[in-house]
Amino acid sequence: MRKNKELWLAILSMLLIGGVYFLVTVWYQEVPASSGFFGHLLGVLGFILMLMTELLYSLRKRSRTARWGRMSDWLEFHIYTGLVGPFMVLLHSSWKFQGLAGAVMLMTVVIVLSGFVGRYIYTAVPRTDGAEVQAAVLEQMMAEVDAEVKRMEGMQETGKLEAKEVNERVEGLKKEQERLRQQVGSLTSARRMLAIWHTVHIPLGMALFTAAFIHIGAAIYYATLLH
């Protein structure tokens, strides 16, 4: 549970919000209208969470000077808001998916699913304390392990270490070499996949928020200016 705490927290939050939604539905004996107070509250809070999902993690990721929090913590927050926000927007819709509102909801579902794909790819990139390990660092570590293997073999030849002890250490070092080699391969593949994923996920996000702002503008217009 601790490993995916952001997912469990998101599920718990959605259950609590869903419980309140159910109680409101039972109390009024009808599905809360998107134009009502509770429906508006769900829509506003959900949209704010979605904006936070889109902006805060990206700002932290692109910041070269700020060090407010680890990237891994910001990713967890990104995942949490990226699940709870769309869920609240779904409840705000009153289960009506016609017109622009329906298109916004469809794009929201697609981008959430895309986010799960991105999270899977992200976890394939070797990391240390939330920061991406660079290929040069891995190659340097491999070179250091290789040098240590040669040093151990040299100590065996000079009689400073027994053959059994050298073989055990060399075997361990070669396993470490193989692990690092696999990490280099994973890093290359994951970066390529992330680049492809970004070309889909980012335009989807831009289209979603463009449609959402149009929907909000239209809702405000019809709710205020026409009365």
Short mmCIF file of C-alpha atoms in Angstrom, two decimals:
data_model
loop_
_atom_site.label_atom_id
_atom_site.label_comp_id
_atom_site.label_asym_id
_atom_site.label_seq_id
_atom_site.Cartn_x
_atom_site.Cartn_y
_atom_site.Cartn_z
CA MET A 1 0.00 0.00 0.00
CA ARG A 2 2.82 2.39 0.85
CA LYS A 3 4.38 1.89 -2.56
CA ASN A 4 1.30 3.30 -4.36
CA LYS A 5 0.00 5.56 -1.60
CA GLU A 6 -1.13 8.26 -4.03
CA LEU A 7 -3.42 5.73 -5.73
CA TRP A 8 -4.87 4.54 -2.43
CA LEU A 9 -5.37 8.11 -1.22
CA ALA A 10 -7.09 8.96 -4.49
CA ILE A 11 -9.37 5.91 -4.19
CA LEU A 12 -10.20 6.81 -0.57
CA SER A 13 -10.95 10.42 -1.55
CA MET A 14 -13.17 9.30 -4.43
CA LEU A 15 -15.06 6.92 -2.14
CA LEU A 16 -15.67 9.75 0.35
CA ILE A 17 -16.77 12.18 -2.38
CA GLY A 18 -18.92 9.46 -3.94
CA GLY A 19 -20.48 8.78 -0.54
CA VAL A 20 -21.42 12.46 -0.11
CA TYR A 21 -22.79 12.49 -3.67
CA PHE A 22 -24.92 9.43 -2.88
CA LEU A 23 -26.30 11.03 0.31
CA VAL A 24 -27.19 14.23 -1.57
CA THR A 25 -28.91 12.16 -4.27
CA VAL A 26 -30.93 10.24 -1.67
CA TRP A 27 -31.79 13.42 0.27
CA TYR A 28 -33.14 15.27 -2.78
CA GLN A 29 -34.37 12.07 -4.46
CA GLU A 30 -32.72 13.06 -7.73
CA VAL A 31 -29.27 13.26 -9.29
CA PRO A 32 -27.67 16.62 -8.39
CA ALA A 33 -27.98 18.96 -11.37
CA SER A 34 -24.75 20.34 -12.80
CA SER A 35 -26.29 23.83 -12.59
CA GLY A 36 -27.18 23.48 -8.88
CA PHE A 37 -25.02 24.52 -5.94
CA PHE A 38 -23.63 21.04 -5.24
CA GLY A 39 -23.10 20.35 -8.95
CA HIS A 40 -21.29 23.65 -9.39
CA LEU A 41 -19.15 22.95 -6.32
CA LEU A 42 -18.08 19.59 -7.76
CA GLY A 43 -17.31 21.17 -11.13
CA VAL A 44 -15.31 24.09 -9.73
CA LEU A 45 -13.26 22.01 -7.28
CA GLY A 46 -12.70 19.27 -9.87
CA PHE A 47 -11.54 21.77 -12.48
CA ILE A 48 -9.17 23.44 -9.97
CA LEU A 49 -7.64 20.04 -9.20
CA MET A 50 -7.26 19.35 -12.92
CA LEU A 51 -5.53 22.72 -13.40
CA MET A 52 -3.19 21.86 -10.54
CA THR A 53 -2.51 18.52 -12.24
CA GLU A 54 -1.61 20.26 -15.48
CA LEU A 55 0.44 23.16 -14.09
CA LEU A 56 2.18 22.45 -10.78
CA TYR A 57 4.09 19.27 -11.70
CA SER A 58 5.13 20.77 -15.05
CA LEU A 59 6.40 23.95 -13.36
CA ARG A 60 8.39 21.94 -10.80
CA LYS A 61 9.78 19.66 -13.51
CA ARG A 62 10.97 22.59 -15.64
CA SER A 63 12.40 24.59 -12.74
CA ARG A 64 16.20 24.62 -12.76
CA THR A 65 16.64 26.66 -9.58
CA ALA A 66 13.70 25.84 -7.27
CA ARG A 67 14.06 22.83 -5.03
CA TRP A 68 10.66 22.81 -3.31
CA GLY A 69 10.05 19.13 -2.78
CA ARG A 70 11.29 15.97 -4.46
CA MET A 71 10.16 15.17 -7.99
CA SER A 72 8.79 11.82 -6.79
CA ASP A 73 6.52 13.63 -4.29
CA TRP A 74 5.31 16.02 -6.97
CA LEU A 75 4.57 13.09 -9.28
CA GLU A 76 2.47 11.47 -6.54
CA PHE A 77 0.55 14.74 -6.10
CA HIS A 78 0.16 14.93 -9.90
CA ILE A 79 -1.35 11.43 -9.98
CA TYR A 80 -3.64 12.13 -6.99
CA THR A 81 -5.12 15.34 -8.42
CA GLY A 82 -5.23 13.77 -11.89
CA LEU A 83 -7.60 11.09 -10.57
CA VAL A 84 -9.72 12.96 -8.03
CA GLY A 85 -10.26 16.07 -10.21
CA PRO A 86 -11.70 14.18 -13.22
CA PHE A 87 -13.84 12.06 -10.87
CA MET A 88 -15.42 15.23 -9.44
CA VAL A 89 -15.97 16.59 -12.95
CA LEU A 90 -17.66 13.29 -13.87
CA LEU A 91 -20.08 13.70 -10.95
CA HIS A 92 -20.61 17.34 -11.95
CA SER A 93 -21.83 16.18 -15.38
CA SER A 94 -25.01 14.65 -13.83
CA TRP A 95 -24.33 11.70 -16.17
CA LYS A 96 -25.29 13.74 -19.23
CA PHE A 97 -22.73 13.54 -22.02
CA GLN A 98 -24.26 15.48 -24.90
CA GLY A 99 -22.63 18.35 -26.74
CA LEU A 100 -19.42 20.09 -25.64
CA ALA A 101 -19.74 18.86 -22.05
CA GLY A 102 -19.79 15.29 -23.35
CA ALA A 103 -16.70 15.94 -25.48
CA VAL A 104 -14.89 17.40 -22.45
CA MET A 105 -15.80 14.34 -20.39
CA LEU A 106 -14.63 11.96 -23.13
CA MET A 107 -11.29 13.78 -23.45
CA THR A 108 -10.94 13.72 -19.67
CA VAL A 109 -11.34 9.93 -19.60
CA VAL A 110 -8.85 9.51 -22.47
CA ILE A 111 -6.24 11.73 -20.81
CA VAL A 112 -6.61 9.90 -17.47
CA LEU A 113 -6.02 6.57 -19.24
CA SER A 114 -3.08 8.16 -21.05
CA GLY A 115 -1.74 9.26 -17.67
CA PHE A 116 -1.73 5.66 -16.44
CA VAL A 117 0.32 4.67 -19.50
CA GLY A 118 2.74 7.52 -18.80
CA ARG A 119 3.09 6.47 -15.16
CA TYR A 120 3.98 2.93 -16.26
CA ILE A 121 6.64 4.25 -18.65
CA TYR A 122 7.96 6.65 -16.00
CA THR A 123 8.54 3.80 -13.54
CA ALA A 124 10.68 2.03 -16.18
CA VAL A 125 13.25 4.85 -16.07
CA PRO A 126 16.02 4.12 -13.53
CA ARG A 127 15.88 6.70 -10.73
CA THR A 128 17.68 7.71 -7.55
CA ASP A 129 15.62 9.54 -4.90
CA GLY A 130 13.09 10.53 -7.56
CA ALA A 131 15.65 12.00 -9.96
CA GLU A 132 16.28 10.37 -13.32
CA VAL A 133 19.60 8.57 -13.56
CA GLN A 134 21.61 9.81 -16.54
CA ALA A 135 23.12 7.36 -19.03
CA ALA A 136 26.59 8.87 -18.47
CA VAL A 137 26.33 8.13 -14.73
CA LEU A 138 25.38 4.51 -15.39
CA GLU A 139 28.23 4.11 -17.87
CA GLN A 140 30.65 5.60 -15.34
CA MET A 141 29.42 3.14 -12.71
CA MET A 142 29.93 0.29 -15.18
CA ALA A 143 33.49 1.47 -15.84
CA GLU A 144 34.18 1.57 -12.09
CA VAL A 145 32.86 -1.96 -11.66
CA ASP A 146 34.99 -3.13 -14.61
CA ALA A 147 38.07 -1.53 -13.05
CA GLU A 148 37.30 -3.24 -9.74
CA VAL A 149 37.01 -6.63 -11.50
CA LYS A 150 40.45 -6.13 -13.08
CA ARG A 151 41.89 -5.05 -9.73
CA MET A 152 40.56 -8.17 -8.02
CA GLU A 153 41.94 -10.41 -10.77
CA GLY A 154 45.31 -8.68 -10.41
CA MET A 155 45.30 -9.30 -6.65
CA GLN A 156 44.68 -12.99 -7.34
CA GLU A 157 47.65 -13.16 -9.72
CA THR A 158 49.95 -11.55 -7.15
CA GLY A 159 48.72 -13.90 -4.44
CA LYS A 160 47.26 -11.17 -2.23
CA LEU A 161 43.86 -12.88 -2.28
CA GLU A 162 42.85 -16.51 -2.56
CA ALA A 163 41.24 -17.68 -5.78
CA LYS A 164 37.96 -18.62 -4.04
CA GLU A 165 37.57 -15.18 -2.46
CA VAL A 166 38.42 -13.44 -5.74
CA ASN A 167 35.95 -15.58 -7.70
CA GLU A 168 33.14 -14.77 -5.24
CA ARG A 169 33.80 -11.04 -5.41
CA VAL A 170 34.22 -11.04 -9.20
CA GLU A 171 30.96 -12.96 -9.59
CA GLY A 172 29.16 -10.33 -7.50
CA LEU A 173 30.74 -7.50 -9.49
CA LYS A 174 29.76 -9.09 -12.80
CA LYS A 175 26.15 -9.36 -11.60
CA GLU A 176 26.30 -5.65 -10.78
CA GLN A 177 27.70 -4.99 -14.26
CA GLU A 178 24.80 -6.86 -15.85
CA ARG A 179 22.28 -4.95 -13.72
CA LEU A 180 23.79 -1.62 -14.80
CA ARG A 181 23.82 -2.76 -18.44
CA GLN A 182 20.11 -3.56 -18.21
CA GLN A 183 19.45 -0.15 -16.65
CA VAL A 184 21.17 1.58 -19.57
CA GLY A 185 18.96 -0.38 -21.98
CA SER A 186 15.84 0.42 -19.94
CA LEU A 187 16.75 4.10 -19.83
CA THR A 188 17.14 4.30 -23.62
CA SER A 189 13.88 2.45 -24.32
CA ALA A 190 11.89 4.34 -21.69
CA ARG A 191 13.11 7.71 -22.94
CA ARG A 192 12.04 6.82 -26.47
CA MET A 193 8.62 5.71 -25.25
CA LEU A 194 8.24 8.83 -23.08
CA ALA A 195 8.99 11.05 -26.08
CA ILE A 196 6.26 9.30 -28.10
CA TRP A 197 3.84 9.47 -25.16
CA HIS A 198 4.45 13.21 -24.68
CA THR A 199 3.56 13.90 -28.32
CA VAL A 200 0.10 12.43 -27.59
CA HIS A 201 -0.54 13.35 -23.94
CA ILE A 202 0.39 17.05 -24.06
CA PRO A 203 -1.76 17.98 -27.11
CA LEU A 204 -4.64 16.02 -25.53
CA GLY A 205 -4.27 18.08 -22.37
CA MET A 206 -4.24 21.34 -24.33
CA ALA A 207 -7.35 20.31 -26.28
CA LEU A 208 -9.09 19.29 -23.05
CA PHE A 209 -8.48 22.59 -21.29
CA THR A 210 -9.39 24.61 -24.38
CA ALA A 211 -12.74 22.78 -24.54
CA ALA A 212 -13.18 23.09 -20.76
CA PHE A 213 -12.65 26.87 -20.81
CA ILE A 214 -15.15 27.20 -23.68
CA HIS A 215 -17.64 25.10 -21.69
CA ILE A 216 -17.12 27.24 -18.57
CA GLY A 217 -17.47 30.45 -20.57
CA ALA A 218 -20.70 29.21 -22.16
CA ALA A 219 -22.07 28.12 -18.77
CA ILE A 220 -21.34 31.54 -17.24
CA TYR A 221 -22.89 33.28 -20.25
CA TYR A 222 -26.11 31.28 -20.14
CA ALA A 223 -26.34 31.43 -16.33
CA THR A 224 -25.81 35.19 -15.97
CA LEU A 225 -25.99 37.28 -19.12
CA LEU A 226 -29.19 35.71 -20.42
CA HIS A 227 -31.11 36.23 -17.17
#
